[in-house]
Amino acid sequence: MKIIGTGSSLPAKTVTNDMLASFLDTSDEWITERTGIKTRRLITTETLIDMGADAAKKAINMSGIDVKDIDYIICSNVANNFVTPAMSCMVEGLVGADCPCFDLNGACAGFLFALDMADGLLKTGRAHNILIVCAEEPSKFCNWEARDTTILFGDGAGAVVVTRGDDHVLSIKMSTKSKYESLYYQRKMELTPYDQGTELYNPLVMDGRDVFRMAVSASTRDIDYVMNEANLSPSDITYYLLHQANLRIIESIRKHLDQPIEKFPTNLERYGNTSSASMVILMDEMIRDGRIKRGDLLMLSAFGAGFVSGACAMRY
Ligand code: ACO
């Protein structure tokens, strides 16, 4: 599997920490110190599906392939306005593709789950070109009165086109250790004549400290596994592209690997945590501004609600 195109799309509205502090009991100082986040982009008039399609068009354009040569579209999304059809079906129409489409919900590790699925489809010969779109609007499932969650998230979309290529994925490892109580969002379902039970609805519930601990231990474990399987040492990696959740989580992983800070690029200070889109948006920025070059060794690692996690070593 080889990445031949990337794209991203962000909402126009920038929301600063001070703007949040005008209605939440928080401050720019607290948010910056505990998370590294300074601003985030939040959806106002955009739709997530349009943003996903916009990112996809940019990725297809960079790849140089004909849109009709896309054999599969996989969208990674936690929640959006439509429960059905899948977001990928709508993206297909907006980009003008003609192929099977499905969505997956791998929380913030969704991009890595999608890469793993795509790698399998390419290896079996069922597909030559696959479009992966990660589009997320976590702002729509936060409780806007809860200062511990709302400050963390931003909305955004990222996309990649992958095709067949030798030796680009050196190792990939996905994991799930079921523990939903630490991070979940429960949405409303319709009541029926046969089930008038209590509606279970909860905007995002998070035990921040537990998630922090699980994130660091899962990510370091996954990276060590992948590194070992690919026969790499930490210094071989050009960049560690980690899920953009919290600068302190990234710093803990960096310390474990004992590698220089320059190898751990971030954009969470500008965009916050955009769930599964975060790593793709970062990758797209770095490819477009020339920081990531062909031949670079990338270590991707992400974690999220489930608790799910994964890592992937790949040559760009
Ligand atoms: N502003 C000011 N004070 C706050 C805020 C805020 N926004 N949020 C919490 N506090 C307070 C708490 O109430 C607590 O006060 P208390 O001591 O009086 O009880 C105090 O700050 C410390 O709270 P902690 O939870 O211990 O703070 P911590 O240092 O752990 O930072 C944070 C909290 C930033 C949420 C951190 O735990 C974290 O980043 N965890 C990981 C969260 C994450 O990454 N989630 C998403 C990952 S998966 C995915 O991407 C979906």
mmCIF file of C-alpha atoms and ligand atoms in Angstrom:
data_model
loop_
_atom_site.group_PDB
_atom_site.id
_atom_site.type_symbol
_atom_site.label_atom_id
_atom_site.label_comp_id
_atom_site.label_asym_id
_atom_site.label_seq_id
_atom_site.Cartn_x
_atom_site.Cartn_y
_atom_site.Cartn_z
ATOM 1 C CA MET A 1 0.000 0.000 0.000
ATOM 2 C CA LYS A 2 1.232 3.442 -0.915
ATOM 3 C CA ILE A 3 -0.271 6.878 -0.200
ATOM 4 C CA ILE A 4 -0.514 8.846 -3.461
ATOM 5 C CA GLY A 5 -2.795 11.738 -2.448
ATOM 6 C CA THR A 6 -3.819 13.647 0.665
ATOM 7 C CA GLY A 7 -6.275 16.452 1.361
ATOM 8 C CA SER A 8 -7.885 18.255 4.264
ATOM 9 C CA SER A 9 -10.714 20.646 4.968
ATOM 10 C CA LEU A 10 -11.409 22.754 8.056
ATOM 11 C CA PRO A 11 -14.296 24.975 9.109
ATOM 12 C CA ALA A 12 -13.780 28.731 8.733
ATOM 13 C CA LYS A 13 -14.580 29.651 12.346
ATOM 14 C CA THR A 14 -11.595 29.873 14.727
ATOM 15 C CA VAL A 15 -12.490 29.705 18.428
ATOM 16 C CA THR A 16 -9.815 30.803 20.915
ATOM 17 C CA ASN A 17 -9.428 29.668 24.522
ATOM 18 C CA ASP A 18 -10.449 33.170 25.634
ATOM 19 C CA MET A 19 -13.675 32.835 23.648
ATOM 20 C CA LEU A 20 -14.464 29.615 25.571
ATOM 21 C CA ALA A 21 -13.524 31.287 28.871
ATOM 22 C CA SER A 22 -16.234 33.881 28.210
ATOM 23 C CA PHE A 23 -18.920 31.256 29.010
ATOM 24 C CA LEU A 24 -17.046 28.373 30.703
ATOM 25 C CA ASP A 25 -15.216 28.425 34.032
ATOM 26 C CA THR A 26 -11.792 28.033 32.397
ATOM 27 C CA SER A 27 -8.867 30.118 31.134
ATOM 28 C CA ASP A 28 -6.388 30.322 28.282
ATOM 29 C CA GLU A 29 -3.633 29.591 30.803
ATOM 30 C CA TRP A 30 -5.269 26.367 32.095
ATOM 31 C CA ILE A 31 -6.089 25.015 28.640
ATOM 32 C CA THR A 32 -2.653 25.845 27.226
ATOM 33 C CA GLU A 33 -0.781 24.356 30.169
ATOM 34 C CA ARG A 34 -2.865 21.142 30.444
ATOM 35 C CA THR A 35 -3.406 20.442 26.737
ATOM 36 C CA GLY A 36 -1.273 22.657 24.467
ATOM 37 C CA ILE A 37 -4.416 23.746 22.601
ATOM 38 C CA LYS A 38 -4.740 27.470 21.761
ATOM 39 C CA THR A 39 -7.497 27.510 19.130
ATOM 40 C CA ARG A 40 -9.805 25.083 17.358
ATOM 41 C CA ARG A 41 -11.993 25.304 14.221
ATOM 42 C CA LEU A 42 -15.696 24.702 14.759
ATOM 43 C CA ILE A 43 -18.456 24.098 12.238
ATOM 44 C CA THR A 44 -20.927 26.973 11.834
ATOM 45 C CA THR A 45 -22.456 27.020 8.362
ATOM 46 C CA GLU A 46 -20.439 24.167 6.799
ATOM 47 C CA THR A 47 -21.678 20.576 6.699
ATOM 48 C CA LEU A 48 -19.398 17.718 7.669
ATOM 49 C CA ILE A 49 -20.256 15.802 4.513
ATOM 50 C CA ASP A 50 -19.229 18.745 2.307
ATOM 51 C CA MET A 51 -15.982 19.047 4.260
ATOM 52 C CA GLY A 52 -15.310 15.325 3.819
ATOM 53 C CA ALA A 53 -15.950 15.623 0.072
ATOM 54 C CA ASP A 54 -13.728 18.716 -0.135
ATOM 55 C CA ALA A 55 -10.824 16.881 1.534
ATOM 56 C CA ALA A 56 -11.468 13.880 -0.740
ATOM 57 C CA LYS A 57 -11.393 15.992 -3.936
ATOM 58 C CA LYS A 58 -8.038 17.486 -2.908
ATOM 59 C CA ALA A 59 -6.611 14.010 -2.224
ATOM 60 C CA ILE A 60 -7.907 12.639 -5.562
ATOM 61 C CA ASN A 61 -6.495 15.670 -7.337
ATOM 62 C CA MET A 62 -3.037 15.155 -5.788
ATOM 63 C CA SER A 63 -3.126 11.417 -6.602
ATOM 64 C CA GLY A 64 -3.641 12.100 -10.314
ATOM 65 C CA ILE A 65 -5.974 9.104 -10.682
ATOM 66 C CA ASP A 66 -9.346 9.278 -12.426
ATOM 67 C CA VAL A 67 -12.147 9.388 -9.850
ATOM 68 C CA LYS A 68 -13.798 6.455 -11.658
ATOM 69 C CA ASP A 69 -10.721 4.330 -10.858
ATOM 70 C CA ILE A 70 -11.467 4.432 -7.135
ATOM 71 C CA ASP A 71 -12.511 0.890 -6.153
ATOM 72 C CA TYR A 72 -13.642 1.539 -2.579
ATOM 73 C CA ILE A 73 -14.466 4.492 -0.338
ATOM 74 C CA ILE A 74 -14.037 4.058 3.423
ATOM 75 C CA CYS A 75 -15.168 6.878 5.723
ATOM 76 C CA SER A 76 -14.089 7.063 9.341
ATOM 77 C CA ASN A 77 -16.598 8.957 11.476
ATOM 78 C CA VAL A 78 -17.831 8.768 15.058
ATOM 79 C CA ALA A 79 -21.159 10.576 14.549
ATOM 80 C CA ASN A 80 -22.847 12.918 12.119
ATOM 81 C CA ASN A 81 -26.327 14.079 11.353
ATOM 82 C CA PHE A 82 -27.134 11.007 9.252
ATOM 83 C CA VAL A 83 -27.182 7.638 10.966
ATOM 84 C CA THR A 84 -27.910 6.107 7.582
ATOM 85 C CA PRO A 85 -26.894 6.143 4.786
ATOM 86 C CA ALA A 86 -23.195 5.955 5.504
ATOM 87 C CA MET A 87 -21.233 9.154 4.975
ATOM 88 C CA SER A 88 -19.109 7.377 2.361
ATOM 89 C CA CYS A 89 -22.216 6.930 0.161
ATOM 90 C CA MET A 90 -22.783 10.698 0.178
ATOM 91 C CA VAL A 91 -19.107 11.442 -0.428
ATOM 92 C CA GLU A 92 -19.232 9.075 -3.420
ATOM 93 C CA GLY A 93 -21.935 11.201 -5.033
ATOM 94 C CA LEU A 94 -20.199 14.490 -4.284
ATOM 95 C CA VAL A 95 -16.836 13.411 -5.741
ATOM 96 C CA GLY A 96 -18.397 11.557 -8.704
ATOM 97 C CA ALA A 97 -17.035 8.082 -7.899
ATOM 98 C CA ASP A 98 -18.785 4.782 -8.671
ATOM 99 C CA CYS A 99 -17.718 2.067 -6.218
ATOM 100 C CA PRO A 100 -18.723 0.239 -3.030
ATOM 101 C CA CYS A 101 -18.637 2.421 0.092
ATOM 102 C CA PHE A 102 -18.770 1.831 3.802
ATOM 103 C CA ASP A 103 -18.148 3.699 7.063
ATOM 104 C CA LEU A 104 -16.305 2.560 10.122
ATOM 105 C CA ASN A 105 -16.294 3.898 13.645
ATOM 106 C CA GLY A 106 -12.866 3.331 15.140
ATOM 107 C CA ALA A 107 -13.138 6.482 17.270
ATOM 108 C CA CYS A 108 -9.918 8.513 17.151
ATOM 109 C CA ALA A 109 -8.021 5.502 15.796
ATOM 110 C CA GLY A 110 -10.416 5.301 12.802
ATOM 111 C CA PHE A 111 -7.795 6.309 10.245
ATOM 112 C CA LEU A 112 -5.531 3.425 11.274
ATOM 113 C CA PHE A 113 -8.442 0.954 11.171
ATOM 114 C CA ALA A 114 -9.264 2.244 7.663
ATOM 115 C CA LEU A 115 -5.622 1.873 6.577
ATOM 116 C CA ASP A 116 -5.613 -1.687 7.916
ATOM 117 C CA MET A 117 -8.825 -2.524 5.964
ATOM 118 C CA ALA A 118 -7.467 -0.856 2.820
ATOM 119 C CA ASP A 119 -4.178 -2.764 3.111
ATOM 120 C CA GLY A 120 -6.166 -6.023 3.248
ATOM 121 C CA LEU A 121 -8.333 -5.127 0.237
ATOM 122 C CA LEU A 122 -5.275 -4.169 -1.800
ATOM 123 C CA LYS A 123 -3.382 -7.330 -0.814
ATOM 124 C CA THR A 124 -6.241 -9.662 -1.840
ATOM 125 C CA GLY A 125 -6.447 -7.927 -5.208
ATOM 126 C CA ARG A 126 -10.042 -6.802 -4.610
ATOM 127 C CA ALA A 127 -9.049 -3.170 -5.131
ATOM 128 C CA HIS A 128 -6.336 -1.082 -6.769
ATOM 129 C CA ASN A 129 -7.198 2.383 -5.450
ATOM 130 C CA ILE A 130 -9.004 3.241 -2.218
ATOM 131 C CA LEU A 131 -10.193 6.595 -0.921
ATOM 132 C CA ILE A 132 -10.181 6.994 2.867
ATOM 133 C CA VAL A 133 -12.012 9.992 4.324
ATOM 134 C CA CYS A 134 -11.886 10.851 8.038
ATOM 135 C CA ALA A 135 -14.487 13.503 8.860
ATOM 136 C CA GLU A 136 -15.390 14.416 12.406
ATOM 137 C CA GLU A 137 -17.447 16.988 14.273
ATOM 138 C CA PRO A 138 -16.885 16.201 17.964
ATOM 139 C CA SER A 139 -18.158 19.677 18.834
ATOM 140 C CA LYS A 140 -21.646 18.279 18.155
ATOM 141 C CA PHE A 141 -21.466 15.598 20.814
ATOM 142 C CA CYS A 142 -19.845 17.532 23.635
ATOM 143 C CA ASN A 143 -21.786 18.920 26.565
ATOM 144 C CA TRP A 144 -21.172 22.637 26.094
ATOM 145 C CA GLU A 145 -21.529 23.210 29.819
ATOM 146 C CA ALA A 146 -18.697 20.774 30.644
ATOM 147 C CA ARG A 147 -15.340 22.514 30.689
ATOM 148 C CA ASP A 148 -13.285 19.300 30.838
ATOM 149 C CA THR A 149 -14.390 17.999 27.413
ATOM 150 C CA THR A 150 -15.516 20.993 25.334
ATOM 151 C CA ILE A 151 -12.105 22.657 25.424
ATOM 152 C CA LEU A 152 -10.388 19.642 23.843
ATOM 153 C CA PHE A 153 -12.106 19.213 20.514
ATOM 154 C CA GLY A 154 -12.256 20.736 17.049
ATOM 155 C CA ASP A 155 -14.000 19.800 13.795
ATOM 156 C CA GLY A 156 -12.265 18.831 10.551
ATOM 157 C CA ALA A 157 -11.766 16.371 7.721
ATOM 158 C CA GLY A 158 -8.788 14.675 6.112
ATOM 159 C CA ALA A 159 -8.521 12.239 3.215
ATOM 160 C CA VAL A 160 -5.969 9.983 1.546
ATOM 161 C CA VAL A 161 -5.901 7.952 -1.656
ATOM 162 C CA VAL A 162 -3.954 4.700 -1.353
ATOM 163 C CA THR A 163 -2.876 2.400 -4.140
ATOM 164 C CA ARG A 164 -0.858 -0.804 -4.543
ATOM 165 C CA GLY A 165 2.837 -0.370 -3.788
ATOM 166 C CA ASP A 166 5.582 -2.566 -2.405
ATOM 167 C CA ASP A 167 6.876 -2.385 1.148
ATOM 168 C CA HIS A 168 5.267 0.912 2.081
ATOM 169 C CA VAL A 169 3.483 -0.499 5.156
ATOM 170 C CA LEU A 170 6.196 -2.143 7.230
ATOM 171 C CA SER A 171 3.963 -3.146 10.126
ATOM 172 C CA ILE A 172 0.498 -2.322 11.437
ATOM 173 C CA LYS A 173 -1.099 -3.404 14.706
ATOM 174 C CA MET A 174 -4.598 -2.601 15.960
ATOM 175 C CA SER A 175 -5.924 -3.378 19.467
ATOM 176 C CA THR A 176 -9.107 -3.114 21.517
ATOM 177 C CA LYS A 177 -9.329 -3.486 25.284
ATOM 178 C CA SER A 178 -12.988 -3.032 26.083
ATOM 179 C CA LYS A 179 -13.567 -0.223 28.578
ATOM 180 C CA TYR A 180 -16.369 2.014 27.444
ATOM 181 C CA GLU A 181 -17.093 3.732 30.779
ATOM 182 C CA SER A 182 -14.077 6.046 30.493
ATOM 183 C CA LEU A 183 -15.155 7.675 27.230
ATOM 184 C CA TYR A 184 -18.546 7.467 25.555
ATOM 185 C CA TYR A 185 -21.368 9.340 23.863
ATOM 186 C CA GLN A 186 -24.905 7.938 23.948
ATOM 187 C CA ARG A 187 -27.371 9.243 21.419
ATOM 188 C CA LYS A 188 -31.174 9.123 21.353
ATOM 189 C CA MET A 189 -33.051 6.285 19.686
ATOM 190 C CA GLU A 190 -36.803 6.236 18.966
ATOM 191 C CA LEU A 191 -39.122 4.727 21.548
ATOM 192 C CA THR A 192 -41.360 1.908 20.282
ATOM 193 C CA PRO A 193 -44.786 0.612 21.410
ATOM 194 C CA TYR A 194 -42.842 -2.343 22.860
ATOM 195 C CA ASP A 195 -39.998 -0.487 24.509
ATOM 196 C CA GLN A 196 -41.003 2.666 26.348
ATOM 197 C CA GLY A 197 -37.892 2.446 28.535
ATOM 198 C CA THR A 198 -35.919 5.431 29.640
ATOM 199 C CA GLU A 199 -34.132 7.200 26.832
ATOM 200 C CA LEU A 200 -30.425 6.873 27.319
ATOM 201 C CA TYR A 201 -28.766 10.056 26.162
ATOM 202 C CA ASN A 202 -25.457 11.462 27.315
ATOM 203 C CA PRO A 203 -23.249 13.982 25.576
ATOM 204 C CA LEU A 204 -19.583 13.009 25.720
ATOM 205 C CA VAL A 205 -18.647 11.538 29.110
ATOM 206 C CA MET A 206 -14.936 11.297 29.819
ATOM 207 C CA ASP A 207 -12.701 10.319 32.688
ATOM 208 C CA GLY A 208 -9.801 12.479 31.525
ATOM 209 C CA ARG A 209 -7.154 11.022 33.813
ATOM 210 C CA ASP A 210 -8.036 7.441 32.899
ATOM 211 C CA VAL A 211 -8.047 8.265 29.174
ATOM 212 C CA PHE A 212 -4.689 9.980 29.580
ATOM 213 C CA ARG A 213 -3.173 6.906 31.244
ATOM 214 C CA MET A 214 -4.686 4.471 28.725
ATOM 215 C CA ALA A 215 -3.549 6.649 25.811
ATOM 216 C CA VAL A 216 0.090 6.704 26.888
ATOM 217 C CA SER A 217 0.274 3.022 27.790
ATOM 218 C CA ALA A 218 -1.557 1.836 24.625
ATOM 219 C CA SER A 219 0.431 4.074 22.304
ATOM 220 C CA THR A 220 3.851 3.180 23.735
ATOM 221 C CA ARG A 221 2.933 -0.531 23.696
ATOM 222 C CA ASP A 222 1.703 -0.397 20.067
ATOM 223 C CA ILE A 223 4.691 1.602 18.833
ATOM 224 C CA ASP A 224 7.137 -0.769 20.556
ATOM 225 C CA TYR A 225 5.345 -3.762 18.987
ATOM 226 C CA VAL A 226 5.354 -2.302 15.471
ATOM 227 C CA MET A 227 8.941 -1.126 15.802
ATOM 228 C CA ASN A 228 10.019 -4.609 16.859
ATOM 229 C CA GLU A 229 8.053 -6.340 14.095
ATOM 230 C CA ALA A 230 9.490 -4.020 11.446
ATOM 231 C CA ASN A 231 12.985 -4.390 12.923
ATOM 232 C CA LEU A 232 13.299 -0.633 13.454
ATOM 233 C CA SER A 233 14.750 1.424 16.273
ATOM 234 C CA PRO A 234 13.262 4.755 17.414
ATOM 235 C CA SER A 235 16.022 6.749 15.709
ATOM 236 C CA ASP A 236 15.131 5.213 12.295
ATOM 237 C CA ILE A 237 11.785 7.043 12.279
ATOM 238 C CA THR A 238 11.692 10.399 10.461
ATOM 239 C CA TYR A 239 8.411 11.558 12.064
ATOM 240 C CA TYR A 240 6.047 10.243 14.705
ATOM 241 C CA LEU A 241 2.562 11.291 13.609
ATOM 242 C CA LEU A 242 0.542 10.834 16.780
ATOM 243 C CA HIS A 243 -3.135 11.411 17.413
ATOM 244 C CA GLN A 244 -3.451 15.106 18.243
ATOM 245 C CA ALA A 245 -5.265 14.861 21.580
ATOM 246 C CA ASN A 246 -3.034 16.515 24.139
ATOM 247 C CA LEU A 247 0.530 17.835 24.030
ATOM 248 C CA ARG A 248 1.276 16.197 27.378
ATOM 249 C CA ILE A 249 0.259 12.768 26.019
ATOM 250 C CA ILE A 250 2.585 13.320 23.037
ATOM 251 C CA GLU A 251 5.364 14.440 25.399
ATOM 252 C CA SER A 252 4.992 11.279 27.523
ATOM 253 C CA ILE A 253 5.245 9.094 24.408
ATOM 254 C CA ARG A 254 8.257 11.114 23.218
ATOM 255 C CA LYS A 255 10.014 10.596 26.546
ATOM 256 C CA HIS A 256 9.406 6.839 26.355
ATOM 257 C CA LEU A 257 11.007 6.765 22.898
ATOM 258 C CA ASP A 258 13.776 9.208 23.913
ATOM 259 C CA GLN A 259 13.652 11.022 20.584
ATOM 260 C CA PRO A 260 14.010 14.755 19.773
ATOM 261 C CA ILE A 261 10.920 16.935 19.854
ATOM 262 C CA GLU A 262 11.351 17.844 16.162
ATOM 263 C CA LYS A 263 10.258 14.305 15.278
ATOM 264 C CA PHE A 264 6.843 14.867 16.913
ATOM 265 C CA PRO A 265 5.063 17.461 14.774
ATOM 266 C CA THR A 266 1.764 18.854 16.079
ATOM 267 C CA ASN A 267 -1.139 20.956 14.909
ATOM 268 C CA LEU A 268 -3.319 20.463 17.997
ATOM 269 C CA GLU A 269 -2.409 23.973 19.159
ATOM 270 C CA ARG A 270 -4.393 25.299 16.151
ATOM 271 C CA TYR A 271 -7.087 22.645 15.591
ATOM 272 C CA GLY A 272 -7.570 20.826 18.923
ATOM 273 C CA ASN A 273 -8.494 17.145 18.818
ATOM 274 C CA THR A 274 -10.316 16.420 15.545
ATOM 275 C CA SER A 275 -10.680 12.714 16.389
ATOM 276 C CA SER A 276 -9.761 10.363 13.525
ATOM 277 C CA ALA A 277 -9.137 13.305 11.169
ATOM 278 C CA SER A 278 -6.299 14.742 13.261
ATOM 279 C CA MET A 279 -3.430 12.611 11.995
ATOM 280 C CA VAL A 280 -4.588 12.887 8.374
ATOM 281 C CA ILE A 281 -4.849 16.682 8.513
ATOM 282 C CA LEU A 282 -1.327 16.804 9.988
ATOM 283 C CA MET A 283 0.023 14.445 7.333
ATOM 284 C CA ASP A 284 -1.589 16.495 4.557
ATOM 285 C CA GLU A 285 -0.100 19.748 5.888
ATOM 286 C CA MET A 286 3.365 18.212 6.119
ATOM 287 C CA ILE A 287 3.267 16.656 2.654
ATOM 288 C CA ARG A 288 2.049 19.896 1.099
ATOM 289 C CA ASP A 289 4.659 22.081 2.834
ATOM 290 C CA GLY A 290 7.469 19.643 1.975
ATOM 291 C CA ARG A 291 8.332 18.445 5.479
ATOM 292 C CA ILE A 292 7.362 14.842 4.632
ATOM 293 C CA LYS A 293 9.282 13.592 1.601
ATOM 294 C CA ARG A 294 9.190 10.339 -0.374
ATOM 295 C CA GLY A 295 11.269 7.736 1.436
ATOM 296 C CA ASP A 296 10.650 9.150 4.936
ATOM 297 C CA LEU A 297 9.781 6.597 7.611
ATOM 298 C CA LEU A 298 6.588 7.495 9.459
ATOM 299 C CA MET A 299 5.265 6.012 12.689
ATOM 300 C CA LEU A 300 1.524 6.604 13.082
ATOM 301 C CA SER A 301 -0.173 5.991 16.421
ATOM 302 C CA ALA A 302 -3.693 6.715 17.639
ATOM 303 C CA PHE A 303 -6.069 5.786 20.470
ATOM 304 C CA GLY A 304 -9.665 6.464 21.370
ATOM 305 C CA ALA A 305 -12.984 5.410 22.847
ATOM 306 C CA GLY A 306 -13.403 1.656 23.135
ATOM 307 C CA PHE A 307 -10.648 1.650 24.267
ATOM 308 C CA VAL A 308 -9.062 1.232 20.830
ATOM 309 C CA SER A 309 -5.553 1.916 19.649
ATOM 310 C CA GLY A 310 -3.140 1.159 16.871
ATOM 311 C CA ALA A 311 0.208 1.945 15.318
ATOM 312 C CA CYS A 312 1.603 1.691 11.822
ATOM 313 C CA ALA A 313 5.139 2.039 10.502
ATOM 314 C CA MET A 314 5.174 3.090 6.866
ATOM 315 C CA ARG A 315 7.530 4.488 4.291
ATOM 316 C CA TYR A 316 6.037 7.488 2.514
HETATM 317 N N1 ACO B 1 -10.531 24.690 33.009
HETATM 318 C C1 ACO B 1 -10.176 24.821 34.294
HETATM 319 N N2 ACO B 1 -10.178 23.803 35.165
HETATM 320 C C2 ACO B 1 -10.532 22.585 34.691
HETATM 321 C C3 ACO B 1 -10.917 22.372 33.360
HETATM 322 C C4 ACO B 1 -10.908 23.493 32.494
HETATM 323 N N3 ACO B 1 -11.239 23.412 31.196
HETATM 324 N N4 ACO B 1 -11.211 21.071 33.197
HETATM 325 C C5 ACO B 1 -11.028 20.468 34.387
HETATM 326 N N5 ACO B 1 -10.625 21.396 35.287
HETATM 327 C C6 ACO B 1 -10.295 21.201 36.700
HETATM 328 C C7 ACO B 1 -10.916 19.971 37.288
HETATM 329 O O1 ACO B 1 -12.247 20.221 37.693
HETATM 330 C C8 ACO B 1 -10.005 19.696 38.457
HETATM 331 O O2 ACO B 1 -10.372 20.543 39.513
HETATM 332 P P1 ACO B 1 -10.314 20.010 41.029
HETATM 333 O O3 ACO B 1 -8.869 19.680 41.279
HETATM 334 O O4 ACO B 1 -10.818 21.161 41.797
HETATM 335 O O5 ACO B 1 -11.197 18.792 41.046
HETATM 336 C C9 ACO B 1 -8.634 20.165 37.961
HETATM 337 O O6 ACO B 1 -8.898 21.012 36.813
HETATM 338 C C10 ACO B 1 -7.727 19.053 37.541
HETATM 339 O O7 ACO B 1 -8.481 18.142 36.757
HETATM 340 P P2 ACO B 1 -7.813 16.889 36.111
HETATM 341 O O8 ACO B 1 -8.848 16.104 35.385
HETATM 342 O O9 ACO B 1 -6.963 16.155 37.082
HETATM 343 O O10 ACO B 1 -6.838 17.612 35.081
HETATM 344 P P3 ACO B 1 -5.802 16.952 34.126
HETATM 345 O O11 ACO B 1 -4.464 17.498 34.386
HETATM 346 O O12 ACO B 1 -5.933 15.455 34.078
HETATM 347 O O13 ACO B 1 -6.258 17.521 32.713
HETATM 348 C C11 ACO B 1 -7.468 16.789 30.778
HETATM 349 C C12 ACO B 1 -7.567 17.229 32.246
HETATM 350 C C13 ACO B 1 -6.882 17.908 29.967
HETATM 351 C C14 ACO B 1 -8.854 16.446 30.284
HETATM 352 C C15 ACO B 1 -6.516 15.559 30.718
HETATM 353 O O14 ACO B 1 -6.892 14.604 31.677
HETATM 354 C C16 ACO B 1 -6.524 14.906 29.373
HETATM 355 O O15 ACO B 1 -6.120 15.505 28.368
HETATM 356 N N6 ACO B 1 -6.933 13.637 29.316
HETATM 357 C C17 ACO B 1 -7.006 12.950 28.040
HETATM 358 C C18 ACO B 1 -8.253 13.412 27.357
HETATM 359 C C19 ACO B 1 -8.264 13.019 25.919
HETATM 360 O O16 ACO B 1 -7.257 13.019 25.246
HETATM 361 N N7 ACO B 1 -9.468 12.672 25.464
HETATM 362 C C20 ACO B 1 -9.687 12.290 24.130
HETATM 363 C C21 ACO B 1 -8.843 11.108 23.751
HETATM 364 S S1 ACO B 1 -9.637 9.948 22.798
HETATM 365 C C22 ACO B 1 -10.303 10.811 21.658
HETATM 366 O O17 ACO B 1 -9.597 11.559 21.036
HETATM 367 C C23 ACO B 1 -11.769 10.778 21.500
#
